Amino acid sequence: MSAPAKTSADPAVAGEQRGTRRRRQKGIAGNTLWFWVFVGPFVLGLLIFSYLPILWSLVLSFFEAYNTATPSKFVGLQNYVDMLTDRNFLSSLGTFTIFAVFIVPLTFVLSLALALLVNQVKVARAFFRSVFFLPTACSYVVASLIWKLSIFNGVRFGLANTVLGWFGIENIAWLSTVDPPWYWLPLVTVRLWLQLGFYMILFIAGLQRISPTLYEAAYVDGAKPGWQVFRYITLPQLRATSVAVLILNLIAAYQAFDEFYNLVGNVNYARPPLVYLYGISLGSIQDLGHGSAGALILAVIIMLVTLLQNRIFGFGKAGD
Amino acid sequence: MAVTERTTGTPQPIGFRQSPWGRVGTVLRWIALFIAVVLFLLPFYLILRNALSTEADITAPTWTLFPKDLQWGNIPELFNDTQVPMARAMYNSAVVGVLGTAGQLLLASMAGYGLARIPYRHADKIFYAIVATLMIPGAVTFIPSFIVVSSLGWVSSLRGLIIPTLFSGFAAFLFRQYFLGFPRELEEAARVDGAGHFGVFWRIVVPNSLPFFAALAAITFIGNWNSFLWPLVIGQDSSSWTIQVALSTFITAQTINIHELFMAVAVSILPLVLIFAFLQRYLIQGVTQSGIKD
């Protein structure tokens, strides 16, 4: 905006004045044009691949739509009622809740512990950071494969069973025993292995932003090194990071799909919502009406949980 | 590490000063670190061990730390197996990874720059419309997106795999925040020399922002390479499988050889290990940027 105005400002000729206004107007129109050149392609894509799908899905959720993406018969709220009374859908939400109860606190505590450990090391710090961060390079598919075919293989040559065998414990069929539910151990550990490094990096960044003078002040005031300093200096200073870690982690847990799909498949005992929705909308009967309704219910739940969490933890303060 | 060294009063990086228990604490911390390192590296070792073993070695009744002898022949065996479209899947993943990353960065950086730097009356509204899409959890939109992509006729095609993933509101948001902080002086100098928005963007802003681009590129490429749900939904025909979909298909298949599967895994993580080796610094930058500001 300032460019045309600036160049025309110095010659004080009367004829030039009119030219300035014209140029300025052209400048504004030019700005509008250039704004859309820069932002337009992105916004167009967002309309087609984000807004349109959601609207279409909303429409479809009020219709019967088997094997077709075109609404066939209007059913009102019936799809929603069906989904909210569907035992399988409700139990998938239960599966998620159990999963979150395991994964969120464990990830929080362990990634913070790793960050503290790595930050304290004086030699080869980069090496340790890299080792813990490296699993981020693996996909859930790859990790599931190692977990299912090697570590938690239910037969004799599975690594976990080999180790248990040293203590005289019988083979455990990890991923197919429903009672007791041993499948949680592979499901939780695979995610821990994959994501701890990521959250550790966030915590390390947070730790490095804490001013050393705070610790000095604490020692001068007689705070005991160790737990006291951690409790009253480190932890409060990590507030923004902690909130980010909790929220990111919970949302990621809600969207669990890859490891459940690959480790246990579409089974009714350990099936998170996305695996169930994938099954109904893209399985043998492509029931896109119910699928859309379920997806929207899930989206609303996630948004509510996020907002609630923001409220409780004061995410507004996380910026500073 | 001796306690006497601490007389200078230099603060510890984190604030644990050594108490009388300090030495014991240090030893315990090193033990914890050592155990953690072993646990984190173990799965990588298992990939290598199984990838270079014979089938019999993997399924032997007693598990051994080392295979009897290394089977380098497993590599050609994997790529010659006609039942396993591994070369095709690697190619698809490479195309999706590279084009998807380049496209996403191009679109998001231009949008971010326009929003941050080109004055326009409704820029705020557009920005809110973009930010609003961040509220909708990514994974639950796979059904609606599938509906749109299938009515475009893009199922089982590279277009269907790549194009819908290009428009990341989050990347546009990050770029806008970054460009808001970009020094104006550099741009003004170019503008005085007669450059337009496009010239300023391409010749001044982009070349001076390469570390930021590298950070987001590393993150985006890894995300694209490892993504599973969307390629699974779209790749209904084996010619459009990405490496992740191919691997997943073979986990549940009965006929695949386990050693071949592990060799496939080893091959599939190679590009990412290279990225880690060379772009670690940018990658960590990208993680902190995309994690904290979420």
XYZ file of C-alpha atoms in Angstrom:
614
model
C 0.000 0.000 0.000
C 2.741 2.399 0.942
C 4.900 1.865 -2.114
C 2.983 3.967 -4.696
C 2.182 6.659 -2.162
C 5.795 7.029 -1.148
C 7.322 7.410 -4.593
C 4.742 9.991 -5.613
C 5.176 12.001 -2.464
C 8.358 13.822 -3.359
C 7.752 15.673 -6.694
C 5.526 18.622 -5.765
C 4.202 19.249 -9.269
C 0.444 19.936 -9.506
C -0.101 17.619 -12.448
C 1.555 14.822 -10.585
C -0.992 15.137 -7.742
C -3.837 13.768 -9.832
C -1.608 10.992 -10.985
C -0.920 10.160 -7.369
C -4.560 9.704 -6.547
C -5.090 7.595 -9.619
C -2.103 5.543 -8.762
C -3.182 5.146 -5.191
C -6.618 3.962 -6.277
C -5.020 1.621 -8.728
C -2.757 0.538 -5.879
C -5.710 -0.420 -3.707
C -7.436 -2.233 -6.535
C -4.080 -3.843 -7.270
C -3.806 -4.931 -3.677
C -7.205 -6.596 -3.831
C -6.180 -8.367 -6.994
C -2.851 -9.453 -5.555
C -4.463 -10.550 -2.305
C -6.609 -12.967 -4.257
C -3.705 -14.101 -6.405
C -1.904 -15.087 -3.215
C -4.758 -16.295 -1.036
C -7.318 -17.319 -3.681
C -5.992 -20.756 -4.685
C -5.740 -21.768 -1.064
C -9.220 -20.522 -0.179
C -10.702 -22.217 -3.239
C -9.141 -25.516 -2.198
C -10.368 -25.063 1.342
C -13.893 -24.474 0.053
C -13.847 -27.595 -2.107
C -11.990 -29.948 0.217
C -12.998 -28.696 3.636
C -16.199 -26.656 3.651
C -18.013 -28.525 0.890
C -17.366 -31.997 2.380
C -18.617 -30.911 5.783
C -21.762 -29.345 4.371
C -22.402 -32.339 2.153
C -21.873 -34.633 5.077
C -24.319 -32.604 7.161
C -26.952 -32.924 4.438
C -26.245 -36.610 3.974
C -26.604 -37.279 7.685
C -30.344 -36.536 7.402
C -30.802 -38.988 4.543
C -30.614 -42.645 3.818
C -27.566 -43.207 1.641
C -26.415 -46.769 1.044
C -23.641 -47.264 -1.505
C -24.162 -43.757 -2.773
C -23.001 -40.262 -2.015
C -26.294 -38.816 -3.272
C -29.033 -38.450 -0.685
C -31.838 -40.881 -1.501
C -34.509 -40.777 1.220
C -34.995 -38.104 3.865
C -35.019 -39.621 7.349
C -34.668 -36.536 9.529
C -32.773 -37.147 12.740
C -33.140 -40.913 12.524
C -29.470 -41.508 11.665
C -28.426 -39.546 14.728
C -30.857 -41.427 16.950
C -29.619 -44.725 15.517
C -25.986 -43.840 16.148
C -26.572 -42.557 19.681
C -28.413 -45.764 20.588
C -26.026 -48.037 18.696
C -24.303 -50.286 21.251
C -21.243 -50.608 19.037
C -20.857 -46.887 18.563
C -21.256 -46.224 22.281
C -18.792 -48.940 23.179
C -16.325 -47.419 20.703
C -16.566 -44.188 22.692
C -15.933 -46.267 25.813
C -12.866 -47.804 24.174
C -11.590 -44.330 23.472
C -12.160 -43.257 27.074
C -10.173 -46.188 28.457
C -7.435 -45.504 25.947
C -7.272 -41.817 26.894
C -7.147 -42.664 30.600
C -4.020 -44.738 29.921
C -2.302 -42.703 27.277
C -2.719 -39.059 28.310
C -1.205 -39.165 31.831
C 1.474 -41.681 30.824
C 2.586 -39.575 27.875
C 2.615 -36.443 29.987
C 4.690 -37.881 32.820
C 7.085 -39.932 30.698
C 7.796 -37.249 28.098
C 8.430 -34.693 30.848
C 10.722 -37.168 32.613
C 12.645 -37.796 29.395
C 12.973 -34.050 28.807
C 14.338 -33.522 32.327
C 16.754 -36.427 31.974
C 18.055 -35.310 28.594
C 18.343 -31.693 29.670
C 20.460 -32.651 32.675
C 22.952 -34.694 30.759
C 26.122 -32.764 30.069
C 27.706 -35.039 27.510
C 26.168 -36.334 24.294
C 22.915 -34.512 24.879
C 22.195 -34.377 21.142
C 22.687 -38.137 20.936
C 20.095 -38.878 23.619
C 17.645 -36.384 22.158
C 17.997 -38.016 18.734
C 17.499 -41.517 20.083
C 14.226 -40.628 21.801
C 13.056 -38.554 18.858
C 13.889 -41.165 16.221
C 10.676 -43.238 16.543
C 8.816 -40.192 15.176
C 10.221 -41.342 11.834
C 8.176 -44.536 12.024
C 4.579 -44.716 11.003
C 1.902 -46.381 13.101
C 1.746 -49.073 10.447
C 5.448 -49.841 10.778
C 5.341 -49.785 14.558
C 2.205 -51.954 14.652
C 3.959 -54.448 12.466
C 6.920 -54.725 14.827
C 4.636 -54.922 17.836
C 2.300 -57.500 16.330
C 4.745 -59.766 14.529
C 7.752 -59.515 16.769
C 7.402 -58.124 20.278
C 3.843 -59.068 21.178
C 3.530 -62.035 18.925
C 1.288 -64.426 20.818
C 3.450 -67.442 20.083
C 6.679 -68.804 21.449
C 9.046 -66.637 19.386
C 7.395 -63.378 20.377
C 9.911 -61.305 22.283
C 7.600 -60.551 25.214
C 6.719 -64.216 25.575
C 10.389 -65.176 25.352
C 11.190 -62.851 28.238
C 8.225 -64.142 30.248
C 9.396 -67.652 29.483
C 12.660 -66.975 31.344
C 10.528 -66.521 34.447
C 8.515 -69.613 33.699
C 5.384 -67.755 32.636
C 3.162 -69.303 29.990
C 2.708 -67.704 26.558
C 0.191 -64.893 26.473
C -1.923 -64.360 23.356
C -1.489 -60.597 23.654
C -3.736 -59.273 20.933
C -6.495 -61.833 20.999
C -7.240 -62.374 24.673
C -10.316 -60.448 25.678
C -10.326 -61.505 29.302
C -7.939 -60.421 30.777
C -7.565 -57.563 28.281
C -3.864 -57.939 27.485
C -4.384 -56.107 24.172
C -4.114 -52.781 26.001
C -0.422 -53.328 26.670
C 0.636 -53.415 22.989
C -1.872 -50.693 22.071
C -0.617 -48.282 24.714
C 3.106 -49.026 24.422
C 3.141 -48.677 20.641
C 1.761 -45.145 20.917
C 4.100 -44.275 23.759
C 7.099 -45.377 21.721
C 5.973 -43.362 18.712
C 4.984 -40.110 20.378
C 7.078 -39.650 23.530
C 9.963 -38.115 21.574
C 7.692 -35.528 19.977
C 6.306 -34.337 23.294
C 9.765 -34.529 24.859
C 10.978 -31.994 22.279
C 8.111 -29.672 23.232
C 9.044 -29.973 26.913
C 12.753 -29.406 26.220
C 11.874 -26.233 24.307
C 9.742 -25.175 27.258
C 12.508 -25.925 29.777
C 14.995 -23.879 27.804
C 12.742 -20.842 27.904
C 12.829 -20.770 31.720
C 15.164 -18.036 32.899
C 18.089 -19.311 35.044
C 17.659 -16.288 37.336
C 14.411 -17.825 38.608
C 16.348 -20.803 39.919
C 18.986 -18.559 41.417
C 16.305 -16.572 43.200
C 14.773 -19.794 44.498
C 18.091 -20.954 45.935
C 18.687 -17.597 47.540
C 15.271 -17.933 49.150
C 16.350 -21.299 50.480
C 14.413 -23.630 48.222
C 15.762 -27.146 48.378
C 17.169 -28.467 45.135
C 15.173 -31.267 43.600
C 11.494 -31.697 44.208
C 10.827 -28.265 45.730
C 12.398 -26.362 42.878
C 10.686 -28.616 40.360
C 7.310 -28.170 42.046
C 7.462 -24.403 42.549
C 9.585 -23.175 39.634
C 9.864 -25.664 36.795
C 6.330 -27.005 36.679
C 4.520 -23.631 36.857
C 6.872 -22.223 34.217
C 5.965 -25.124 31.927
C 2.275 -24.329 32.117
C 1.839 -23.282 28.485
C 3.729 -26.321 27.224
C 1.854 -28.658 29.551
C -1.508 -27.438 28.310
C -0.409 -27.814 24.698
C 0.866 -31.344 25.378
C -2.365 -32.400 27.106
C -4.649 -30.998 24.426
C -2.639 -32.251 21.451
C -2.394 -35.634 23.113
C -6.094 -35.944 23.867
C -7.132 -34.921 20.364
C -4.626 -37.356 18.893
C -6.002 -40.122 21.116
C -9.553 -39.369 19.934
C -8.415 -39.814 16.383
C -6.757 -43.156 17.052
C -7.123 -45.356 14.023
C -3.869 -46.667 12.590
C -2.609 -48.840 15.432
C -6.044 -50.210 16.366
C -6.777 -51.063 12.739
C -3.436 -52.796 12.270
C -3.058 -54.463 15.665
C -6.540 -55.707 16.484
C -8.609 -54.882 13.400
C -12.331 -54.183 13.316
C -13.269 -56.171 16.442
C -15.999 -55.165 18.847
C -13.919 -55.371 22.046
C -11.240 -52.812 21.232
C -12.546 -50.541 18.539
C -12.179 -46.772 18.714
C -14.811 -44.572 16.991
C -12.872 -44.003 13.784
C -12.356 -47.700 13.132
C -16.067 -48.281 13.644
C -17.031 -45.380 11.362
C -14.578 -46.607 8.741
C -16.266 -49.995 8.923
C -19.811 -48.753 8.443
C -19.138 -46.147 5.789
C -16.537 -47.928 3.673
C -17.102 -51.574 4.569
C -19.291 -54.050 2.708
C -22.405 -51.897 3.016
C -21.332 -48.346 2.358
C -23.712 -46.691 4.777
C -22.733 -43.074 4.265
C -25.811 -41.642 5.981
C -25.077 -43.269 9.323
C -21.352 -42.760 8.787
C -21.816 -39.025 8.282
C -24.037 -38.724 11.340
C -21.477 -40.613 13.449
C -18.593 -38.501 12.152
C -20.445 -35.290 12.994
C -21.311 -36.528 16.490
C -17.654 -37.375 17.009
C -16.529 -33.991 15.676
C -18.884 -32.216 18.068
C -17.640 -34.289 21.019
C -13.998 -33.526 20.208
C -14.717 -29.818 19.834
C -16.607 -29.732 23.148
C -13.831 -31.564 24.972
C -11.242 -29.205 23.503
C -13.222 -26.118 24.480
C -13.816 -27.498 27.959
C -10.142 -28.238 28.355
C -9.274 -24.733 27.192
C -11.631 -23.376 29.803
C -10.239 -25.499 32.608
C -6.576 -25.002 31.846
C -6.886 -21.432 30.617
C -5.470 -21.969 27.164
C -5.852 -18.242 26.556
C -2.820 -17.711 28.745
C -0.800 -20.233 26.822
C 0.372 -17.598 24.368
C 2.752 -15.899 26.754
C 30.554 -33.165 38.691
C 31.987 -32.809 42.165
C 29.974 -30.769 44.604
C 32.896 -28.420 45.209
C 32.769 -27.185 41.635
C 29.521 -25.495 42.383
C 31.050 -22.612 44.370
C 30.907 -20.327 41.344
C 27.145 -20.280 41.636
C 26.437 -20.969 37.981
C 22.849 -22.145 37.812
C 22.112 -25.656 36.677
C 20.256 -25.806 33.393
C 17.129 -27.124 35.023
C 17.477 -26.387 38.621
C 18.414 -29.614 40.279
C 21.408 -28.783 42.382
C 23.248 -31.689 43.796
C 22.248 -32.422 47.327
C 24.138 -34.948 49.494
C 22.111 -37.474 47.568
C 23.491 -35.971 44.369
C 25.881 -38.766 43.456
C 23.314 -41.479 43.966
C 20.846 -39.389 41.974
C 23.325 -39.013 39.122
C 23.915 -42.752 38.984
C 20.183 -43.461 39.036
C 19.623 -40.952 36.260
C 22.242 -42.573 34.089
C 20.696 -45.984 34.677
C 17.281 -44.613 33.716
C 18.730 -43.041 30.577
C 20.487 -46.238 29.621
C 17.320 -48.328 30.019
C 15.326 -45.785 28.024
C 17.890 -45.803 25.199
C 17.772 -49.605 24.981
C 13.959 -49.645 24.946
C 13.739 -46.931 22.288
C 16.291 -48.554 19.993
C 15.040 -52.120 20.435
C 12.289 -51.931 17.763
C 14.810 -50.605 15.215
C 17.095 -53.478 16.040
C 14.215 -55.926 15.604
C 13.487 -54.533 12.135
C 17.097 -55.029 11.072
C 17.419 -58.423 12.708
C 14.277 -59.818 11.109
C 14.887 -58.151 7.750
C 18.233 -59.942 7.465
C 17.089 -63.326 8.781
C 15.725 -66.410 7.151
C 12.076 -67.188 7.749
C 13.122 -70.161 9.900
C 15.342 -67.952 12.026
C 12.502 -65.581 12.827
C 10.005 -68.263 13.732
C 12.440 -70.515 15.575
C 11.009 -71.809 18.874
C 13.717 -70.020 20.837
C 14.337 -66.387 20.102
C 17.936 -65.389 19.568
C 19.527 -61.975 19.662
C 21.419 -62.462 16.391
C 20.277 -64.311 13.267
C 22.428 -67.298 12.282
C 23.832 -65.523 9.241
C 22.844 -62.344 7.480
C 20.594 -62.748 4.455
C 21.391 -59.823 2.158
C 19.534 -61.682 -0.557
C 16.310 -60.618 1.156
C 16.589 -57.226 -0.571
C 16.392 -58.487 -4.184
C 13.882 -61.110 -3.064
C 11.548 -58.378 -1.835
C 11.648 -56.385 -5.044
C 11.378 -59.484 -7.258
C 8.311 -60.825 -5.493
C 5.531 -60.315 -8.027
C 2.805 -60.690 -5.405
C 4.076 -57.699 -3.496
C 3.798 -54.361 -5.365
C 6.617 -52.882 -3.266
C 8.362 -50.859 -5.974
C 5.053 -49.384 -7.070
C 4.110 -48.529 -3.486
C 7.475 -46.856 -2.870
C 7.025 -44.828 -6.041
C 3.510 -43.760 -5.023
C 4.697 -42.760 -1.573
C 7.590 -40.775 -3.023
C 5.282 -38.903 -5.415
C 2.720 -38.244 -2.690
C 5.444 -37.199 -0.258
C 7.275 -34.818 -2.594
C 4.375 -33.293 -4.523
C 2.183 -33.148 -1.440
C 4.859 -31.345 0.546
C 5.812 -28.933 -2.240
C 2.183 -28.119 -3.013
C 1.198 -27.652 0.590
C 4.127 -25.336 1.313
C 3.578 -23.309 -1.856
C -0.141 -22.789 -1.265
C 0.175 -22.166 2.458
C 3.142 -19.799 2.172
C 1.413 -17.700 -0.491
C -1.792 -17.587 1.508
C 0.106 -16.770 4.688
C 2.024 -13.992 2.953
C -1.117 -12.494 1.426
C -2.866 -12.522 4.783
C 0.091 -11.026 6.608
C 1.277 -8.423 4.126
C -1.230 -7.464 1.424
C -3.802 -4.988 2.725
C -7.332 -6.029 1.862
C -10.559 -5.012 3.514
C -11.875 -8.517 4.172
C -8.551 -10.122 5.050
C -9.683 -10.657 8.649
C -12.810 -12.544 7.623
C -10.823 -14.757 5.273
C -8.345 -15.429 8.044
C -11.108 -16.455 10.466
C -12.619 -18.721 7.818
C -9.238 -20.437 7.533
C -8.705 -20.688 11.287
C -12.210 -22.087 11.726
C -11.206 -25.189 9.774
C -8.637 -25.929 12.480
C -11.500 -26.506 14.889
C -12.714 -29.475 12.919
C -10.694 -32.528 13.873
C -8.840 -33.757 10.801
C -9.499 -37.461 11.050
C -13.284 -37.291 11.364
C -13.552 -35.588 7.983
C -12.453 -38.671 6.062
C -16.037 -39.678 5.277
C -17.102 -36.266 3.919
C -13.823 -35.919 2.015
C -14.234 -39.385 0.568
C -17.708 -38.395 -0.656
C -16.338 -35.348 -2.492
C -13.308 -37.117 -3.929
C -15.340 -40.095 -5.095
C -17.831 -37.853 -6.872
C -14.894 -36.183 -8.618
C -13.918 -39.675 -9.767
C -10.539 -39.490 -8.050
C -10.664 -42.706 -6.023
C -7.586 -44.917 -6.601
C -5.637 -42.112 -8.240
C -2.601 -40.062 -7.270
C -4.738 -36.921 -7.689
C -7.112 -38.226 -5.062
C -4.210 -39.009 -2.748
C -2.483 -35.651 -3.125
C -4.818 -32.778 -3.995
C -7.257 -32.951 -1.043
C -4.342 -32.901 1.409
C -2.762 -29.742 0.006
C -4.935 -27.215 1.803
C -3.698 -27.181 5.355
C -5.226 -24.389 7.374
C -2.653 -25.015 10.038
C 0.296 -24.469 7.677
C -1.300 -21.264 6.352
C -1.754 -20.106 9.932
C 1.893 -20.834 10.801
C 3.120 -19.013 7.689
C 0.957 -15.981 8.443
C 2.328 -15.761 11.975
C 5.851 -16.136 10.634
C 5.451 -13.475 7.930
C 3.952 -11.025 10.411
C 7.311 -11.124 12.145
C 9.367 -10.896 8.944
C 11.431 -7.646 8.920
C 9.641 -5.060 6.796
C 12.830 -3.190 5.928
C 13.976 -5.940 3.575
C 10.726 -5.802 1.663
C 10.622 -2.007 1.494
C 14.058 -1.864 -0.059
C 12.954 -4.160 -2.856
C 9.723 -2.239 -3.278
C 11.572 1.040 -3.730
C 13.518 -0.698 -6.464
C 10.197 -1.252 -8.203
C 9.350 -4.834 -7.279
C 5.676 -5.822 -6.961
C 4.142 -8.190 -4.412
C 5.131 -11.169 -6.467
C 8.711 -10.059 -6.938
C 9.100 -9.193 -3.265
C 7.691 -12.553 -2.247
C 9.790 -14.673 -4.583
C 13.049 -12.774 -4.541
C 13.195 -11.409 -1.014
C 10.830 -13.167 1.348
C 11.164 -16.803 0.270
C 14.982 -16.848 -0.035
C 15.266 -15.250 3.387
C 12.862 -17.728 4.987
C 14.459 -20.964 3.861
C 15.078 -22.337 7.391
C 11.384 -21.914 8.167
C 10.435 -23.625 4.908
C 12.906 -26.429 5.628
C 11.427 -26.955 9.094
C 7.868 -27.224 7.813
C 8.956 -29.285 4.803
C 10.631 -31.887 7.012
C 7.543 -32.166 9.215
C 5.126 -32.249 6.284
C 7.108 -34.832 4.337
C 7.260 -37.175 7.314
C 3.543 -36.681 7.884
C 2.752 -37.427 4.234
C 5.021 -40.450 4.071
C 3.562 -41.940 7.238
C -0.063 -41.043 6.676
C -2.341 -44.046 6.602
C -6.076 -43.371 6.955
C -6.530 -41.215 3.852
C -4.393 -43.395 1.546
C -6.286 -46.427 2.869
C -9.625 -44.790 2.064
C -8.559 -43.648 -1.423
C -6.229 -46.489 -2.431
C -8.855 -49.080 -3.218
C -6.836 -50.482 -6.094
C -3.388 -51.943 -5.440
C -1.849 -49.724 -8.143
C -2.549 -46.689 -5.941
C -1.368 -48.163 -2.652
C 1.203 -46.159 -0.751
C 3.886 -47.966 1.194
C 1.847 -47.738 4.405
C -1.264 -49.243 2.836
C 0.800 -51.991 1.221
C 2.473 -52.878 4.528
C -0.840 -52.856 6.343
C -2.364 -55.184 3.785
C 0.440 -57.644 4.331
C 0.206 -57.598 8.107
C -3.143 -59.309 7.915
C -2.411 -61.445 4.844
C -1.518 -65.058 5.575
C 0.787 -65.806 2.691
C 3.464 -63.152 3.115
C 6.895 -64.073 4.383
C 7.706 -62.322 7.623
C 11.332 -61.691 6.655
C 10.193 -60.013 3.437
C 7.757 -57.880 5.356
C 10.460 -56.708 7.740
C 12.761 -55.946 4.823
C 9.930 -53.867 3.369
C 9.675 -52.005 6.665
C 13.415 -51.377 6.676
C 13.233 -50.004 3.143
C 10.213 -47.875 3.978
C 11.816 -46.078 6.905
C 15.109 -45.441 5.105
C 14.100 -42.087 3.536
C 12.962 -40.804 6.915
C 16.093 -41.922 8.710
C 18.050 -39.950 6.093
C 15.887 -36.882 6.709
C 16.555 -37.305 10.402
C 20.273 -37.544 9.824
C 20.506 -34.430 7.659
C 17.639 -32.214 8.740
C 17.438 -32.939 12.453
C 17.878 -29.281 13.418
C 15.072 -28.085 11.121
C 12.901 -30.980 12.129
C 13.119 -30.057 15.789
C 12.400 -26.425 14.913
C 9.362 -27.563 12.989
C 8.112 -29.662 15.892
C 8.416 -26.820 18.363
C 6.753 -24.394 15.977
C 3.890 -26.633 15.015
C 3.439 -28.065 18.487
C 3.375 -25.064 20.755
C 1.377 -22.708 18.632
C -1.356 -25.213 17.956
